[in-house]
GROMACS .gro file of C-alpha atoms in nm:
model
  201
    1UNK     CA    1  21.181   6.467   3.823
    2UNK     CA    2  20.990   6.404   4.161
    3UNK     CA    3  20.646   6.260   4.190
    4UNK     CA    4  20.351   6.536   4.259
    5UNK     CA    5  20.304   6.645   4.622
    6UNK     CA    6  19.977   6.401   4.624
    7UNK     CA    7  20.145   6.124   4.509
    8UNK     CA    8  20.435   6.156   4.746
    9UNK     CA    9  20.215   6.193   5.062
   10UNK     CA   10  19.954   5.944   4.949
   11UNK     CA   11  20.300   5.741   4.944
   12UNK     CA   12  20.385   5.830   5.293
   13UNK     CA   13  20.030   5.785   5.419
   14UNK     CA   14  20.098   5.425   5.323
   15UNK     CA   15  20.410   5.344   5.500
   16UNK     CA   16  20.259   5.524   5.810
   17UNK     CA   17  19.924   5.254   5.819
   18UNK     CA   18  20.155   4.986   5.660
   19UNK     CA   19  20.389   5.071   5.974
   20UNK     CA   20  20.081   5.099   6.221
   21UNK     CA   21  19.966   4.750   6.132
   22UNK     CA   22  20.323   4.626   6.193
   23UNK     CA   23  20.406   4.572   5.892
   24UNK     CA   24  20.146   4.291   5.843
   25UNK     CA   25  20.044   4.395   5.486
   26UNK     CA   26  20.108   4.160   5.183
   27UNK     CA   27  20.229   4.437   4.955
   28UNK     CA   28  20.612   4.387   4.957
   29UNK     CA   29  20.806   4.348   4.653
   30UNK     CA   30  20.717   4.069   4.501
   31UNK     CA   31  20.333   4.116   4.495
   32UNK     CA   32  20.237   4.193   4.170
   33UNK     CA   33  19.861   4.076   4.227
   34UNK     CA   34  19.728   4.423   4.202
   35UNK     CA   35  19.941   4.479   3.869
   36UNK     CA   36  19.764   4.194   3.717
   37UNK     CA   37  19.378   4.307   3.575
   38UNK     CA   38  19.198   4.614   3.394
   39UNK     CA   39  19.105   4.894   3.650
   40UNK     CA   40  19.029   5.198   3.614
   41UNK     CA   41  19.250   5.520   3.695
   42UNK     CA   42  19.158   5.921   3.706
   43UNK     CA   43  19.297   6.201   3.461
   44UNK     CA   44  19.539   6.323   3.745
   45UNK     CA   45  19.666   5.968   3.761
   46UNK     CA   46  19.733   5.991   3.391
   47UNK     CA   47  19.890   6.339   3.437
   48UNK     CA   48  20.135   6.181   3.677
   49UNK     CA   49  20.212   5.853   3.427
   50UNK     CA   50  20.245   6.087   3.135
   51UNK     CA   51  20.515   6.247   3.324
   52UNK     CA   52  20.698   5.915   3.435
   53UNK     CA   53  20.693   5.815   3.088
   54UNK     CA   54  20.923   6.107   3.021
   55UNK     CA   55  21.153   6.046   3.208
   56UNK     CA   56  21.231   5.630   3.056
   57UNK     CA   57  21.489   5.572   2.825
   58UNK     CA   58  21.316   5.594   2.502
   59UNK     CA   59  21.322   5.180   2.430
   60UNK     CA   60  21.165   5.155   2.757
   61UNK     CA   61  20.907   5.406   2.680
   62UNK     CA   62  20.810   5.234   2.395
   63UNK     CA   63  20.766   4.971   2.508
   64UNK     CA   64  20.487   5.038   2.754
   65UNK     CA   65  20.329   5.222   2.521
   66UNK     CA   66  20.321   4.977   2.242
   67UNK     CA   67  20.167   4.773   2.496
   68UNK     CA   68  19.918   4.967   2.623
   69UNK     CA   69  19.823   5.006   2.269
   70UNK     CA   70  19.768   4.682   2.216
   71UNK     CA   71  19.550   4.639   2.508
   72UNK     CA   72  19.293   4.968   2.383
   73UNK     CA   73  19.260   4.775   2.033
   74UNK     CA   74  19.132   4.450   2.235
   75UNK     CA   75  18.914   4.744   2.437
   76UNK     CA   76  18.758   4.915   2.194
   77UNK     CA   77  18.713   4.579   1.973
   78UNK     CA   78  18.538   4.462   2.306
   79UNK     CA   79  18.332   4.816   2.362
   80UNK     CA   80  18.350   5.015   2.036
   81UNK     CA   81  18.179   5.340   2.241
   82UNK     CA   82  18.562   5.333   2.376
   83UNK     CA   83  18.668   5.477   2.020
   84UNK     CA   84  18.481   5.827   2.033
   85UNK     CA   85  18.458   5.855   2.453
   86UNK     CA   86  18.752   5.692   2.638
   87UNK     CA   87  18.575   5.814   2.940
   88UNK     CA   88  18.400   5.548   3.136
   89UNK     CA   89  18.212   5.842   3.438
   90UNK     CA   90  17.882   5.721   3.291
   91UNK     CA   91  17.911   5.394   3.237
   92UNK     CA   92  17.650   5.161   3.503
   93UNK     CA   93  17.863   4.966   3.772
   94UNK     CA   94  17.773   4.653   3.678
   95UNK     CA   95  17.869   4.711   3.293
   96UNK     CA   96  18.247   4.831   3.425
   97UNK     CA   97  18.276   4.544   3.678
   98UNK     CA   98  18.185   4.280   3.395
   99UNK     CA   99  18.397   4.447   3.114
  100UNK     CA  100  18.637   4.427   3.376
  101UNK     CA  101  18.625   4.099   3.449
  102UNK     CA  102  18.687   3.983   3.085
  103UNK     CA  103  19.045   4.120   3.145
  104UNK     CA  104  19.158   4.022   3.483
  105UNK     CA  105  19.449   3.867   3.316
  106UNK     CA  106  19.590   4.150   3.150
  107UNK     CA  107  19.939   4.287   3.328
  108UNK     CA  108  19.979   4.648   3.400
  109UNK     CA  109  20.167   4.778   3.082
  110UNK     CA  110  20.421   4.920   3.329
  111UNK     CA  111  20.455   4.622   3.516
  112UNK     CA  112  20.826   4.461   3.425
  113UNK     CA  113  20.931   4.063   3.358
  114UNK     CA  114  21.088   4.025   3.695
  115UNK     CA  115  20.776   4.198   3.837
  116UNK     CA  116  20.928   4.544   3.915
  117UNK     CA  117  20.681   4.844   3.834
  118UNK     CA  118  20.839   5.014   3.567
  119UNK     CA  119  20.711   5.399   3.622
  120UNK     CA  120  20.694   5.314   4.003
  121UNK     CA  121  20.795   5.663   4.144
  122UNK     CA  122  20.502   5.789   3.903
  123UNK     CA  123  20.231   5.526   3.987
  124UNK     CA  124  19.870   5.612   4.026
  125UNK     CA  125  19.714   5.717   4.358
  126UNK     CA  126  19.521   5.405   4.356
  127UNK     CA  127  19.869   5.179   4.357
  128UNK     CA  128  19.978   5.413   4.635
  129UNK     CA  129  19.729   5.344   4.848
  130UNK     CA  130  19.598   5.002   4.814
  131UNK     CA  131  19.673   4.706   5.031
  132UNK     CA  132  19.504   4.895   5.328
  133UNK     CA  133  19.214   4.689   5.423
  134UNK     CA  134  18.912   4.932   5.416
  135UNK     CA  135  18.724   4.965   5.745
  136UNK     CA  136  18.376   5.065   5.797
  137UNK     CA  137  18.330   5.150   6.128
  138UNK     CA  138  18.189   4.790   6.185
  139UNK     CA  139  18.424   4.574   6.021
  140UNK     CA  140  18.768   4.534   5.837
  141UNK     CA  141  18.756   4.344   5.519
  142UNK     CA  142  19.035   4.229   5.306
  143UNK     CA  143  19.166   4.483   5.016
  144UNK     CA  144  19.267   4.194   4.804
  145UNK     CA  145  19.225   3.799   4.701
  146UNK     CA  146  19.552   3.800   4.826
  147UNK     CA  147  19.514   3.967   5.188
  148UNK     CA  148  19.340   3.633   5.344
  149UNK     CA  149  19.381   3.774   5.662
  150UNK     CA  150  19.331   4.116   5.798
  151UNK     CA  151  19.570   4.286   6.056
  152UNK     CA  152  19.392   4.245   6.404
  153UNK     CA  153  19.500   4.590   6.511
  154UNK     CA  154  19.280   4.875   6.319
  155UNK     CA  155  19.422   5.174   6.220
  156UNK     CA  156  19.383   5.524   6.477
  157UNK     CA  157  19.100   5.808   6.358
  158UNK     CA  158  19.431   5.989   6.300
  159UNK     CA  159  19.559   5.796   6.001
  160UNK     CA  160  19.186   5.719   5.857
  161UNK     CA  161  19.132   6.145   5.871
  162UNK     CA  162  19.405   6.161   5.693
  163UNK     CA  163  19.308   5.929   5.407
  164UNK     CA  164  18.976   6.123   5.390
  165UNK     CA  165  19.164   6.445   5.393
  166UNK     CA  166  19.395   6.323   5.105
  167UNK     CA  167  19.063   6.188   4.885
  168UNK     CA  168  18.956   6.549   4.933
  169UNK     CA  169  19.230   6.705   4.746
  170UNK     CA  170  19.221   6.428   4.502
  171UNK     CA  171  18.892   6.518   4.415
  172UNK     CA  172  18.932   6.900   4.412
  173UNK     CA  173  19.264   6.828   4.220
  174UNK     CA  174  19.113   6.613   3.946
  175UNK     CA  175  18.825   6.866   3.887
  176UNK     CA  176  19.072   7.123   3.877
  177UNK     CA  177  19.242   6.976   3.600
  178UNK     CA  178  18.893   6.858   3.406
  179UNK     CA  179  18.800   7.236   3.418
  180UNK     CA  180  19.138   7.286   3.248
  181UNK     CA  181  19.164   7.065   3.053
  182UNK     CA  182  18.814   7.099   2.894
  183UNK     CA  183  18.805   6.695   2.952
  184UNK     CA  184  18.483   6.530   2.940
  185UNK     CA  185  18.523   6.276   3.228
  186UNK     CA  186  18.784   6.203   3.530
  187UNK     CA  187  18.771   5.805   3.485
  188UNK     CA  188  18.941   5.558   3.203
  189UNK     CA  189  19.040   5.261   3.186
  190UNK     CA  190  19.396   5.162   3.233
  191UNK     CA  191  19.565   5.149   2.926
  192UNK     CA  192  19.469   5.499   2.828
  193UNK     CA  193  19.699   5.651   3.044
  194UNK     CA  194  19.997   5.537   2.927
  195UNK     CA  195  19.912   5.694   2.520
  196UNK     CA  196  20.008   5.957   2.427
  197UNK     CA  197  19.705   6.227   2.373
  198UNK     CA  198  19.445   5.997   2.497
  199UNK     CA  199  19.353   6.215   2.786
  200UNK     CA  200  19.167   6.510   2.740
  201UNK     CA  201  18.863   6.499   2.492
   0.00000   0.00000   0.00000
């Protein structure tokens, strides 16, 4: 089973700025700072991890599962709202960024002991994508704690188009599927999309 069209040229977009910075990005294998924390991921993303999980051996499987289930009890202990609305769309900025921050020690439930990704072939968009320091017009910043130092060359219009072009079917994608799905929200938390049935209503 092959990753979604999306997530395969969201992957290649990647390589092309990793390739057009000469290679000067942190994310190699290895780096497993962005594995480490609560963020949050979309309903497609979850779509896509749903059908990773699938394809694991069943121990394997499990596994992430059982621990993703153990991180939504600590959730919804921590935010009992979580237990009727896994959806976090409406939640203020500030409230997500300091629930967040009460669990930036929590590893990815996919994320392996020798600090291989475990579903990597299904990961979310946002994995595929980030180590790219964002760039304003003005200025480049960093896209992690991590990336102390950004790449002196920027990337061309070329290569940022395409990143907005790619967002743009993201976006019509995921609203696709909310419409289908008769889902309440595009946004959860981690965790959520490695359950199963925890995306939809």
């Amino acid at each position: 089973m092959c990753p979604a069209p999306l997530f395969e040229k969201t992957a290649r977009w990647f390589h092309r700025a990793n390739a057009a910075l000469l290679g000067n990005l942190p994310c190699t294998q290895g780096c497993t700072h962005c594995c480490i924390g609560l963020f949050s991921v979309t309903i497609l993303d979850r779509q896509e991890i749903q059908r990773g999980l699938r394809t694991l051996p069943d121990e394997q499987r499990k596994r992430i599962e059982r621990t993703a289930a153990e991180q939504i009890t600590v959730l919804i202990a921590a935010a009992p709202p979580l237990n009727t609305n896994r959806f976090i769309d409406q939640w203020p900025e500030d409230k997500s960024e300091q629930f967040i921050g009460q669990f930036d020690t929590w590893p990815c439930p996919a994320l392996e002991q020798d600090g291989r990704c475990g579903l990597y072939e299904f990961r979310p968009l946002v994995c595929r994508s980030m180590g790219v320091p964002p760039d304003d017009g003005d200025s480049v910043s960093g896209a992690c704690a991590v990336q102390t130092a950004v790449p002196l060359i920027r990337l061309s219009k070329t290569i940022r188009e395409e990143e907005n072009h790619l967002a743009g079917i993201e976006a019509e994608a995921i609203e696709a599927l909310r419409h289908h799905a008769g889902a309440e929200g595009e946004e959860l938390f981690l965790p959520y999309a490695f359950v199963p049935d925890s995306g939809a209503r």
